[in-house]
XYZ file of N, CA and C in Angstrom:
804
model
N 31.385 -16.323 6.842
C 32.770 -15.937 6.403
C 33.244 -15.079 7.698
N 34.715 -15.508 7.918
C 35.604 -14.636 8.861
C 35.861 -13.136 8.305
N 36.275 -12.447 8.920
C 36.667 -10.910 9.055
C 37.697 -10.717 9.304
N 39.014 -10.381 8.729
C 40.125 -9.715 9.496
C 40.224 -8.335 9.606
N 40.741 -8.294 11.121
C 40.754 -6.957 11.682
C 42.265 -6.463 11.521
N 42.445 -5.589 11.006
C 44.123 -5.309 10.806
C 44.739 -4.746 12.242
N 43.843 -3.567 12.604
C 44.370 -3.271 14.203
C 43.047 -2.690 14.915
N 43.496 -2.263 16.184
C 41.936 -1.807 16.597
C 41.541 -0.719 16.098
N 42.441 0.175 15.749
C 41.745 1.497 15.140
C 40.627 1.191 13.992
N 41.031 0.091 13.239
C 40.071 -0.091 12.097
C 39.114 -1.089 12.208
N 38.651 -1.432 13.704
C 37.811 -2.398 14.323
C 36.462 -1.842 13.707
N 35.899 -0.752 13.956
C 34.676 -0.449 13.750
C 34.358 -0.166 12.118
N 35.268 0.293 11.302
C 35.307 0.698 10.101
C 35.170 -0.822 9.251
N 36.081 -1.663 9.827
C 35.962 -3.134 9.268
C 34.628 -3.803 9.436
N 34.147 -3.554 10.576
C 33.243 -4.289 10.746
C 32.019 -3.643 9.930
N 31.788 -2.526 9.687
C 30.610 -1.855 9.191
C 30.836 -2.004 7.773
N 32.184 -1.921 7.070
C 32.349 -2.336 5.816
C 32.226 -3.746 5.050
N 32.445 -4.442 6.059
C 32.706 -6.001 5.316
C 31.704 -7.097 6.222
N 31.234 -6.345 7.599
C 30.448 -7.436 8.140
C 28.814 -6.728 8.106
N 28.177 -7.216 8.936
C 26.887 -6.839 9.155
C 26.152 -5.954 10.582
N 27.243 -5.272 10.968
C 27.401 -4.434 11.898
C 27.550 -3.033 11.903
N 26.900 -2.286 12.241
C 27.146 -0.542 12.364
C 27.424 -0.431 13.662
N 28.697 -0.291 14.210
C 29.094 -0.404 15.466
C 28.691 0.744 16.359
N 28.940 2.042 15.574
C 28.628 3.282 16.317
C 27.118 3.413 16.685
N 26.469 3.477 18.197
C 25.306 3.796 18.528
C 24.840 5.024 17.736
N 25.374 6.192 17.913
C 25.022 7.551 17.273
C 24.958 7.235 15.852
N 25.503 6.543 15.162
C 25.391 6.366 13.615
C 24.242 5.464 13.255
N 23.846 4.450 14.204
C 22.703 3.605 13.992
C 21.612 4.276 14.227
N 21.523 4.956 15.283
C 20.283 5.844 15.684
C 20.052 6.845 14.447
N 21.054 7.616 14.028
C 20.710 8.844 12.950
C 20.281 8.011 11.650
N 20.716 6.549 11.245
C 20.160 6.135 10.290
C 18.883 5.580 10.345
N 18.638 5.193 11.675
C 17.211 4.794 11.692
C 16.147 5.855 11.501
N 16.698 6.984 12.128
C 16.025 8.607 11.572
C 15.843 8.515 10.328
N 16.831 8.671 9.541
C 16.918 8.711 8.086
C 16.218 7.677 7.516
N 15.829 6.382 7.666
C 15.041 5.682 7.223
C 13.766 5.787 7.267
N 13.431 6.318 8.827
C 12.025 6.254 9.348
C 11.352 7.384 8.491
N 12.103 8.690 8.412
C 11.799 9.676 7.521
C 11.524 9.401 5.922
N 12.337 8.929 5.526
C 12.568 8.175 4.030
C 11.173 7.405 3.759
N 11.105 6.653 4.828
C 10.025 5.475 4.481
C 8.474 6.440 4.384
N 8.558 7.115 5.331
C 7.365 8.078 5.510
C 6.662 9.069 4.404
N 8.370 9.542 3.620
C 7.933 10.327 2.790
C 7.679 9.804 1.378
N 8.158 8.617 1.424
C 7.458 7.756 0.241
C 6.046 7.395 0.100
N 5.730 7.138 1.301
C 4.093 6.818 1.405
C 3.238 8.242 1.241
N 3.861 9.354 1.241
C 3.228 10.501 1.017
C 2.045 11.062 1.964
N 1.423 11.961 1.657
C 0.232 12.334 2.468
C 0.605 12.989 3.665
N 1.838 13.252 3.788
C 2.096 14.157 4.929
C 2.114 13.399 6.432
N 2.324 11.900 6.177
C 2.526 11.143 7.378
C 3.743 11.016 8.175
N 3.857 10.981 9.311
C 4.991 10.884 10.000
C 5.160 9.956 11.230
N 6.446 9.281 11.316
C 6.534 8.302 12.342
C 6.466 9.313 13.675
N 5.697 8.440 14.730
C 5.651 8.932 16.178
C 6.738 9.197 16.566
N 6.966 10.502 17.468
C 8.388 11.092 17.894
C 8.528 10.220 19.296
N 9.231 9.564 19.513
C 9.672 8.971 20.740
C 10.987 8.676 21.084
N 11.756 9.495 21.731
C 13.123 9.133 21.811
C 13.493 8.314 22.603
N 12.522 7.713 23.637
C 12.927 6.407 24.563
C 12.749 5.437 23.346
N 11.928 5.169 22.777
C 11.655 4.077 21.929
C 12.687 4.047 20.853
N 13.368 5.204 20.209
C 14.273 5.315 19.201
C 15.648 4.686 19.984
N 15.665 5.060 21.218
C 17.232 4.638 21.787
C 16.939 2.990 22.059
N 15.802 2.687 22.489
C 15.655 1.475 22.498
C 15.982 0.316 21.390
N 15.407 0.935 20.184
C 15.320 0.282 18.991
C 16.808 0.106 18.469
N 17.176 1.293 18.675
C 18.845 1.532 18.126
C 19.758 0.251 18.828
N 19.298 0.393 20.188
C 20.353 -0.936 20.998
C 19.912 -2.250 20.621
N 18.894 -2.576 20.069
C 18.245 -3.655 19.675
C 18.762 -4.487 18.160
N 19.150 -3.321 17.434
C 19.451 -3.592 16.087
C 21.182 -3.448 15.885
N 21.821 -4.401 14.967
C 22.862 -3.799 14.647
C 23.279 -3.305 13.185
N 22.444 -3.742 12.294
C 22.400 -2.834 11.015
C 20.908 -2.615 10.639
N 20.376 -1.646 10.901
C 18.938 -1.527 10.778
C 18.465 -1.242 9.262
N 17.335 -1.973 9.327
C 16.555 -1.742 7.766
C 14.802 -1.476 8.366
N 14.654 -0.144 7.523
C 13.154 -0.212 7.974
C 12.304 -0.582 7.184
N 11.092 -1.252 7.255
C 10.207 -1.544 6.536
C 8.850 -1.177 6.803
N 7.876 -1.116 5.769
C 6.468 -0.603 6.091
C 5.481 -1.427 6.199
N 4.642 -1.573 7.144
C 3.690 -2.685 7.514
C 2.370 -1.939 7.686
N 1.460 -2.573 7.501
C 0.241 -2.389 7.833
C -0.819 -3.058 8.467
N -2.057 -2.764 9.229
C -2.913 -3.538 9.531
C -4.221 -3.141 9.281
N -5.378 -3.969 9.413
C -6.843 -3.704 9.218
C -7.207 -2.318 9.563
N -7.804 -1.762 8.938
C -8.309 -0.499 9.108
C -9.538 -0.658 10.241
N -10.151 -1.649 10.375
C -11.170 -1.708 11.338
C -10.526 -1.334 12.632
N -9.370 -1.754 12.915
C -8.835 -1.529 14.525
C -8.739 -0.116 14.957
N -8.734 0.945 13.764
C -8.630 2.453 13.693
C -10.075 3.026 14.624
N -10.892 2.173 14.781
C -12.169 2.247 15.520
C -11.609 2.375 17.311
N -10.598 1.585 17.446
C -10.310 1.750 18.908
C -9.517 3.141 19.341
N -9.458 3.689 20.526
C -8.938 4.611 20.494
C -7.464 4.458 20.195
N -6.631 5.527 19.642
C -5.671 5.526 18.953
C -4.494 5.551 20.059
N -4.826 6.105 21.235
C -3.736 5.974 22.577
C -3.588 4.427 22.722
N -4.550 3.540 22.721
C -4.219 2.002 23.119
C -3.392 1.329 22.061
N -3.636 1.666 20.514
C -3.045 1.102 19.492
C -1.663 1.651 19.622
N -1.503 2.778 19.661
C 0.120 3.407 19.600
C 0.579 2.641 20.983
N -0.002 2.933 21.893
C 1.080 2.152 23.115
C 1.264 0.614 23.017
N 0.158 -0.246 22.500
C 0.631 -1.254 22.320
C 1.590 -1.911 21.185
N 1.648 -0.917 20.160
C 2.662 -1.267 19.146
C 3.963 -0.823 19.515
N 4.292 0.188 20.245
C 5.510 0.874 20.754
C 5.913 -0.103 21.956
N 5.069 -0.303 23.086
C 5.562 -1.006 24.181
C 5.977 -2.499 24.078
N 4.990 -3.345 23.310
C 5.106 -4.576 23.155
C 5.733 -5.222 21.942
N 5.752 -4.236 20.819
C 6.591 -4.613 19.598
C 7.650 -3.701 19.070
N 7.825 -2.768 19.900
C 8.817 -1.522 19.314
C 8.757 -1.272 17.975
N 7.487 -1.003 17.524
C 7.170 -0.484 16.098
C 7.023 1.126 16.237
N 7.107 1.815 15.044
C 7.015 3.119 15.084
C 5.342 3.403 14.375
N 4.452 3.743 15.088
C 3.076 4.190 14.238
C 3.333 5.100 13.557
N 2.619 5.397 12.435
C 2.452 6.542 11.604
C 1.358 7.368 11.604
N 1.581 8.507 11.820
C 0.557 9.541 12.177
C 0.157 10.147 10.890
N -1.226 10.586 10.648
C -1.207 11.485 9.140
C -1.018 12.906 9.854
N -1.205 14.143 8.481
C -0.687 15.286 8.920
C -1.696 16.074 10.060
N -2.432 15.358 10.354
C -3.616 15.825 11.621
C -3.124 15.296 13.020
N -1.998 14.453 12.596
C -1.843 13.858 14.124
C -2.676 12.447 14.716
N -3.375 12.226 13.544
C -4.182 10.921 13.828
C -3.509 9.718 13.180
N -3.533 8.443 13.823
C -3.294 7.045 13.502
C -3.514 6.735 12.214
N -2.871 6.217 11.409
C -3.099 5.627 10.171
C -2.925 4.106 10.476
N -3.247 3.350 9.477
C -3.391 1.913 9.654
C -1.812 1.431 8.807
N -0.983 2.357 8.941
C 0.271 1.674 8.491
C 1.608 2.028 9.686
N 2.561 1.118 10.020
C 3.436 1.384 10.778
C 4.819 0.951 10.250
N 6.031 1.411 11.084
C 7.132 1.162 10.348
C 7.838 0.171 11.294
N 8.794 -0.966 10.941
C 9.460 -1.778 11.427
C 10.788 -1.676 11.447
N 11.803 -1.533 12.414
C 13.172 -1.831 12.011
C 13.483 -3.192 12.382
N 14.025 -3.623 11.082
C 14.434 -5.158 10.895
C 15.921 -5.190 10.936
N 16.192 -5.915 11.680
C 17.740 -6.330 11.648
C 18.561 -7.337 10.422
N 17.541 -7.192 9.465
C 18.164 -8.199 8.223
C 17.749 -7.363 6.827
N 18.465 -7.591 5.779
C 18.166 -7.257 4.763
C 18.098 -8.213 3.611
N 16.784 -9.053 3.538
C 16.482 -10.013 2.520
C 16.161 -9.230 1.396
N 16.457 -10.042 0.211
C 16.291 -9.483 -1.212
C 14.805 -9.243 -1.392
N 14.190 -10.092 -0.554
C 12.518 -9.955 -0.589
C 12.150 -9.954 0.832
N 11.557 -8.788 1.203
C 11.477 -8.660 2.491
C 10.005 -8.885 2.446
N 9.247 -9.620 1.812
C 7.691 -9.732 2.086
C 7.598 -10.939 3.313
N 8.157 -11.451 3.661
C 8.100 -12.507 4.584
C 8.288 -11.808 5.819
N 9.237 -11.054 6.127
C 9.544 -10.235 7.239
C 8.450 -9.429 7.522
N 7.885 -8.649 6.509
C 6.739 -7.724 6.469
C 5.563 -8.278 7.249
N 5.301 -9.594 6.421
C 4.029 -10.545 6.605
C 4.130 -10.850 8.061
N 5.293 -11.287 8.552
C 5.596 -12.032 9.730
C 5.158 -10.611 10.783
N 5.534 -9.510 10.497
C 5.431 -8.520 11.630
C 3.822 -8.349 11.592
N 3.365 -8.278 10.536
C 1.700 -7.929 10.257
C 1.245 -8.812 11.125
N 1.639 -10.322 10.966
C 0.721 -11.467 11.763
C 0.918 -11.289 13.179
N 2.156 -10.834 13.609
C 2.514 -10.538 14.903
C 1.809 -9.244 15.794
N 1.493 -8.205 15.100
C 0.678 -7.005 15.537
C -0.645 -7.252 15.735
N -1.315 -8.198 14.754
C -2.631 -8.334 14.593
C -3.463 -8.765 16.057
N -2.913 -9.767 16.585
C -3.308 -10.247 18.106
C -3.154 -9.244 19.189
N -2.163 -8.364 19.059
C -1.912 -7.261 20.072
C -3.232 -6.420 19.913
N -3.347 -5.954 18.706
C -4.664 -5.166 18.259
C -5.847 -5.511 18.621
N -5.961 -6.905 18.416
C -7.210 -7.492 18.490
C -7.432 -7.457 20.169
N -6.426 -7.514 21.016
C -6.468 -7.494 22.570
C -7.078 -6.262 22.658
N -6.549 -5.299 22.077
C -6.993 -3.945 22.765
C -8.319 -3.764 22.130
N -8.903 -4.126 21.365
C -10.374 -4.108 20.714
C -11.161 -4.712 21.466
N -10.726 -5.853 22.098
C -11.481 -6.666 23.099
C -11.850 -6.153 24.098
N -10.355 -5.639 24.931
C -10.674 -4.779 26.134
C -11.812 -3.684 25.694
N -11.700 -2.777 24.829
C -12.200 -1.388 24.500
C -13.710 -1.957 24.606
N -14.104 -3.001 23.972
C -15.813 -3.453 23.689
C -16.035 -3.965 24.958
N -15.194 -4.758 25.731
C -15.683 -5.350 26.840
C -15.846 -4.227 28.082
N -15.071 -3.702 27.895
C -15.112 -2.140 29.071
C -16.374 -1.243 28.946
N -16.826 -1.116 27.798
C -17.899 -0.201 27.221
C -19.168 -0.900 27.668
N -19.079 -2.210 27.945
C -20.356 -2.866 28.509
C -20.787 -2.603 29.982
N -20.267 -2.140 30.535
C -20.285 -1.447 31.889
C -20.216 0.046 31.999
N -20.959 0.725 32.610
C -20.744 2.229 32.704
C -19.865 2.434 33.926
N -19.137 3.598 33.854
C -18.114 4.140 35.125
C -18.953 4.213 36.303
N -20.000 4.761 36.213
C -21.029 4.718 37.543
C -21.093 3.571 38.238
N -21.188 2.329 37.214
C -21.422 0.854 37.963
C -20.380 0.159 38.372
N -19.076 1.043 38.188
C -17.738 0.558 38.725
C -17.396 1.339 40.106
N -18.055 2.093 40.526
C -17.774 3.022 41.702
C -17.474 2.236 42.984
N -18.731 1.271 43.209
C -18.493 0.320 44.176
C -17.271 -0.224 44.350
N -16.933 -0.806 43.397
C -15.429 -1.642 43.122
C -14.397 -1.062 43.803
N -14.298 0.637 43.801
C -13.405 1.069 44.293
C -13.108 0.790 45.693
N -13.941 0.663 46.518
C -13.758 0.024 47.816
C -13.102 -1.142 48.073
N -12.979 -1.826 47.024
C -12.305 -2.994 47.113
C -10.622 -3.171 46.680
N -10.176 -1.708 46.152
C -9.154 -1.294 45.931
C -8.247 -0.585 46.925
N -7.026 -1.268 47.484
C -6.322 -0.351 48.535
C -5.617 0.878 48.042
N -5.794 2.110 48.219
C -4.544 3.158 47.839
C -3.503 2.916 48.667
N -3.911 2.810 49.768
C -2.583 2.971 50.694
C -3.225 2.308 52.077
N -2.087 1.457 52.858
C -2.437 0.817 53.886
C -3.115 1.582 55.099
N -2.466 2.744 55.066
C -2.764 3.790 56.227
C -3.881 4.894 55.667
N -4.123 4.818 54.672
C -4.866 5.727 53.939
C -6.239 5.325 53.364
N -6.263 4.016 53.639
C -7.915 3.245 53.188
C -7.613 2.924 51.749
N -9.116 2.738 51.118
C -9.302 2.482 49.810
C -9.530 3.444 48.843
N -9.356 3.029 47.597
C -9.541 4.161 46.664
C -11.205 4.694 46.512
N -11.987 3.691 47.175
C -13.514 4.329 47.241
C -13.412 5.382 48.569
N -12.694 5.299 49.777
C -12.676 5.971 50.648
C -12.085 7.382 50.363
N -10.643 7.272 49.458
C -10.167 8.406 48.889
C -11.061 8.923 47.723
N -11.670 8.767 47.096
C -12.672 9.239 46.079
C -13.699 10.083 46.971
N -14.132 9.837 47.957
C -15.047 10.512 48.876
C -14.375 11.613 49.517
N -13.027 11.530 49.738
C -12.415 12.695 50.324
C -12.198 13.621 49.217
N -11.853 13.351 47.957
C -11.679 13.950 46.864
C -12.910 14.904 46.406
N -14.096 13.973 46.449
C -15.446 14.483 46.305
C -15.526 15.743 47.284
N -15.238 15.543 48.536
C -15.648 16.695 49.510
C -14.731 17.763 49.266
N -13.638 17.792 49.054
C -12.499 18.746 48.626
C -13.013 19.569 47.635
N -13.498 18.738 46.290
C -13.754 19.379 45.267
C -15.215 20.181 45.308
N -16.165 19.487 46.148
C -17.259 20.549 46.458
C -16.874 21.594 47.062
N -16.017 21.579 48.008
C -15.743 22.990 48.887
C -15.228 23.913 47.711
N -14.331 23.375 46.782
C -13.572 24.225 45.732
C -14.672 24.977 44.999
N -15.660 23.921 44.363
C -16.575 24.097 43.384
C -17.425 25.443 43.924
N -17.883 25.356 45.267
C -18.700 26.506 45.869
C -18.229 27.823 45.861
N -16.580 27.698 45.808
C -16.120 29.101 46.210
C -15.626 29.501 44.832
N -15.670 28.770 43.459
C -15.493 29.005 42.049
C -16.156 30.243 41.811
N -15.432 31.148 41.116
C -16.005 32.249 40.444
C -17.089 31.776 39.595
N -18.084 32.613 39.520
C -19.352 32.318 38.679
C -19.741 30.963 38.802
N -19.689 30.050 39.927
C -20.321 28.883 40.158
C -21.492 29.140 39.968
N -21.996 27.710 39.775
C -23.739 27.616 39.743
C -24.006 26.253 39.708
N -25.263 25.735 39.818
C -25.720 24.369 40.234
C -25.217 23.491 39.126
N -25.244 23.693 38.056
C -24.893 22.860 37.031
C -23.122 22.492 37.337
N -22.384 23.813 37.412
C -20.958 23.496 37.660
C -20.563 22.707 38.738
N -21.425 22.775 40.016
C -21.072 21.973 41.266
C -21.288 20.338 40.980
N -22.431 20.233 40.311
C -22.964 18.747 39.674
C -22.029 18.095 39.033
N -21.166 18.963 37.740
C -20.473 18.183 36.887
C -19.032 18.099 37.655
N -18.581 19.065 38.664
C -17.508 18.705 39.379
C -17.592 17.394 40.172
N -18.874 17.166 40.880
C -19.121 16.032 41.767
C -19.086 14.700 41.022
N -19.674 14.878 39.800
C -19.633 13.640 38.849
C -18.254 13.385 38.392
N -17.309 14.158 38.003
C -15.939 13.972 37.665
C -15.275 13.286 38.834
N -15.526 14.168 39.882
C -14.772 13.581 41.310
C -14.939 12.197 41.496
N -16.429 11.786 41.427
C -16.784 10.446 41.682
C -16.447 9.466 40.735
N -16.263 9.683 39.310
C -16.030 8.906 38.627
C -14.452 8.541 38.125
N -13.514 9.873 38.506
C -12.261 9.982 38.121
C -11.550 8.744 38.116
N -11.504 7.823 38.962
C -10.954 6.710 39.333
C -11.602 5.286 38.961
N -12.690 5.416 38.451
C -13.205 4.262 38.102
C -12.586 3.348 36.995
N -11.948 4.203 35.995
C -11.318 3.499 34.843
C -10.028 2.475 35.267
N -9.580 2.811 36.502
C -8.860 1.798 37.045
C -9.127 0.471 37.228
N -10.740 0.292 37.202
C -11.082 -1.279 37.346
C -11.360 -1.916 35.882
N -10.924 -0.730 34.755
C -11.237 -1.496 33.616
C -10.242 -2.215 33.065
N -10.539 -3.370 32.234
C -9.375 -4.218 31.381
C -8.197 -3.502 30.750
N -8.928 -2.480 30.189
C -8.113 -1.295 29.319
C -6.607 -0.847 30.132
N -7.188 -0.434 31.239
C -6.027 0.154 32.030
C -5.262 -0.526 32.883
N -5.967 -1.882 33.245
C -5.483 -3.092 33.720
C -4.222 -3.664 33.104
N -4.465 -3.421 31.534
C -3.342 -3.969 30.823
C -2.277 -2.922 30.522
N -2.843 -1.396 30.476
C -1.957 -0.437 29.976
C -2.205 0.655 31.408
N -1.560 0.584 32.235
C -2.011 1.553 33.575
C -1.777 2.973 32.880
N -0.620 3.100 31.808
C -0.468 4.349 31.542
C -1.562 5.291 30.645
N -2.676 4.547 30.602
C -4.034 5.032 30.021
C -4.870 5.528 30.769
N -4.498 5.377 32.092
C -5.579 5.939 33.293
C -5.778 7.205 33.200
N -7.005 7.847 33.182
C -7.803 9.131 32.790
C -8.014 9.240 31.156
N -7.188 8.825 30.364
C -7.461 8.910 28.943
C -8.752 8.012 28.953
N -8.795 6.713 29.231
C -9.663 5.801 29.039
C -10.985 6.099 29.819
N -10.856 6.846 30.963
C -11.712 7.337 31.543
C -12.560 8.390 31.061
N -11.775 9.358 30.240
C -12.286 10.263 29.298
C -13.173 9.524 28.092
N -12.795 8.412 27.476
C -13.364 7.789 26.361
C -14.652 7.174 26.900
N -14.412 6.567 27.744
C -15.698 5.806 28.724
C -16.995 6.658 28.961
N -16.397 7.967 29.751
C -17.413 8.747 29.813
C -18.375 9.296 28.799
N -17.771 9.584 27.768
C -18.319 9.846 26.221
C -19.304 9.007 25.931
N -18.857 7.858 25.967
C -19.739 6.686 25.664
C -21.034 6.564 26.459
N -20.563 6.811 27.811
C -21.711 6.757 29.061
C -22.601 7.940 28.775
N -22.246 8.859 27.607
C -23.187 10.079 27.637
C -23.218 11.204 28.561
N -22.077 11.465 29.277
C -21.477 12.262 30.201
C -21.202 13.500 29.799
N -20.883 13.733 28.505
C -20.838 14.845 27.980
C -19.200 15.510 27.869
N -18.809 16.335 26.858
C -17.436 16.535 26.771
C -16.727 17.195 28.169
N -17.432 18.131 28.653
C -17.028 18.620 30.070
C -16.514 17.668 31.165
N -17.227 16.716 31.600
C -16.975 15.902 32.518
C -16.000 14.761 31.855
N -16.121 14.415 30.595
C -14.962 13.481 30.199
C -13.637 14.210 30.214
N -13.578 15.326 29.682
C -12.305 15.999 29.674
C -11.887 16.101 31.275
N -12.613 16.516 31.985
C -12.159 16.502 33.440
C -11.720 15.263 34.020
N -12.197 14.357 33.547
C -11.667 13.096 34.209
C -10.410 12.482 33.527
N -10.359 12.867 32.184
C -8.945 12.725 31.440
C -7.820 13.595 32.084
N -8.359 14.859 32.356
C -7.025 15.833 32.575
C -7.039 15.875 34.433
N -7.766 15.250 35.085
C -7.573 15.563 36.378
C -6.230 14.985 37.121
N -5.384 14.243 36.093
C -3.915 13.847 36.679
C -3.081 14.866 36.197
N -3.723 15.960 35.551
C -2.551 17.079 35.182
C -2.306 17.951 36.077
N -1.082 18.731 36.200
C -0.165 18.357 35.046
C 0.874 17.315 36.201
N 1.265 16.423 35.123
C 1.809 15.235 35.680
C 3.149 15.459 36.048
N 3.916 16.583 35.630
C 5.332 16.385 35.355
C 5.384 18.284 35.224
N 6.615 18.740 35.725
C 6.936 20.090 35.504
C 6.873 20.331 33.765
N 5.954 21.597 33.592
C 6.130 21.913 32.285
C 4.964 20.802 31.405
N 4.194 20.089 31.892
C 3.046 19.313 31.398
C 1.715 20.419 31.200
N 1.178 19.896 30.271
C -0.322 20.706 30.087
C -1.290 20.576 31.372
N -2.113 21.743 31.509
C -3.054 21.795 32.633
C -4.436 21.478 31.919
N -5.192 20.827 32.998
C -6.702 20.766 32.544
C -7.178 21.735 31.793
N -7.954 21.412 30.715
C -8.523 22.400 29.695
C -9.784 22.803 30.073
N -10.348 22.694 31.287
C -11.817 23.112 31.341
C -11.794 23.276 33.187
N -12.853 24.285 33.671
C -12.714 24.579 35.204
C -12.972 23.264 35.890
N -13.862 22.559 35.395
C -14.257 21.198 36.100
C -12.700 20.300 36.513
N -12.219 20.369 35.476
C -10.760 19.666 35.458
C -9.783 20.211 36.323
N -9.841 21.428 36.572
C -9.179 22.276 37.365
C -9.404 21.800 38.624
N -10.799 22.005 38.942
C -11.233 21.883 40.360
C -10.790 20.407 40.919
N -11.155 19.391 40.068
C -11.017 17.762 40.577
C -9.413 17.757 40.591
N -8.743 18.359 39.922
C -7.153 18.042 39.754
C -6.804 18.595 41.116
N -7.150 19.767 41.549
C -6.600 20.501 42.675
C -7.147 19.659 43.715
N -8.410 18.946 43.807
C -8.984 18.232 45.069
C -7.945 16.839 45.104
N -7.879 16.477 43.966
C -7.193 15.028 43.831
C -5.785 15.061 44.245
């Protein structure tokens, strides 16, 4: 059906009242925030949609009259690190994952639809079918990556160019190890165990760049290294250092959580 616009001043209000468009970006954004919060509250248990201003802006620009729907996926996928699942849902599907009161990912997520059917089951089912292969890919990458230790990947760094004038990641790793060792020996209250942990973390810090998961999601470098280090039985200290050695990544970012991570971050 056609819509008659009486004058330019009434354009936006007429579209919103008679049409299927909420013309104001700010109003649409506020409405999405309201609906996301309402959907989470309806589920109860203190769940909250993930806070991501960039995602919110992008979704606001993708829809004309937002309608938030609640979907879910199989709980078995929660065995995959939540950073992987959250990233694939946000980056690939523009979904809002739901976190519980402790900040842990739940098996439910919110979708901002652009249509308002009387029966939304088909829209919900469609989104659930779409997300499943994405999560299955993440699970596959995680399972495959854990079949090889981080230590077994060190040699592969020699085949990755870091910079055409500075050599490979393998050569870079050896430089970082040397600097880290020098720092570790000067560290207050240093001992043989500390020096060994620093060397292990420095040697393995870049190996997750060769994993399938980081190949798919470069944003997870360091984070996945921490997960795989724990799987390899390297302990929390080394795992945290591998995860944290990129920090601080920007002004005001968190700092490494332990001294081993501080040394490797300084060396890197």
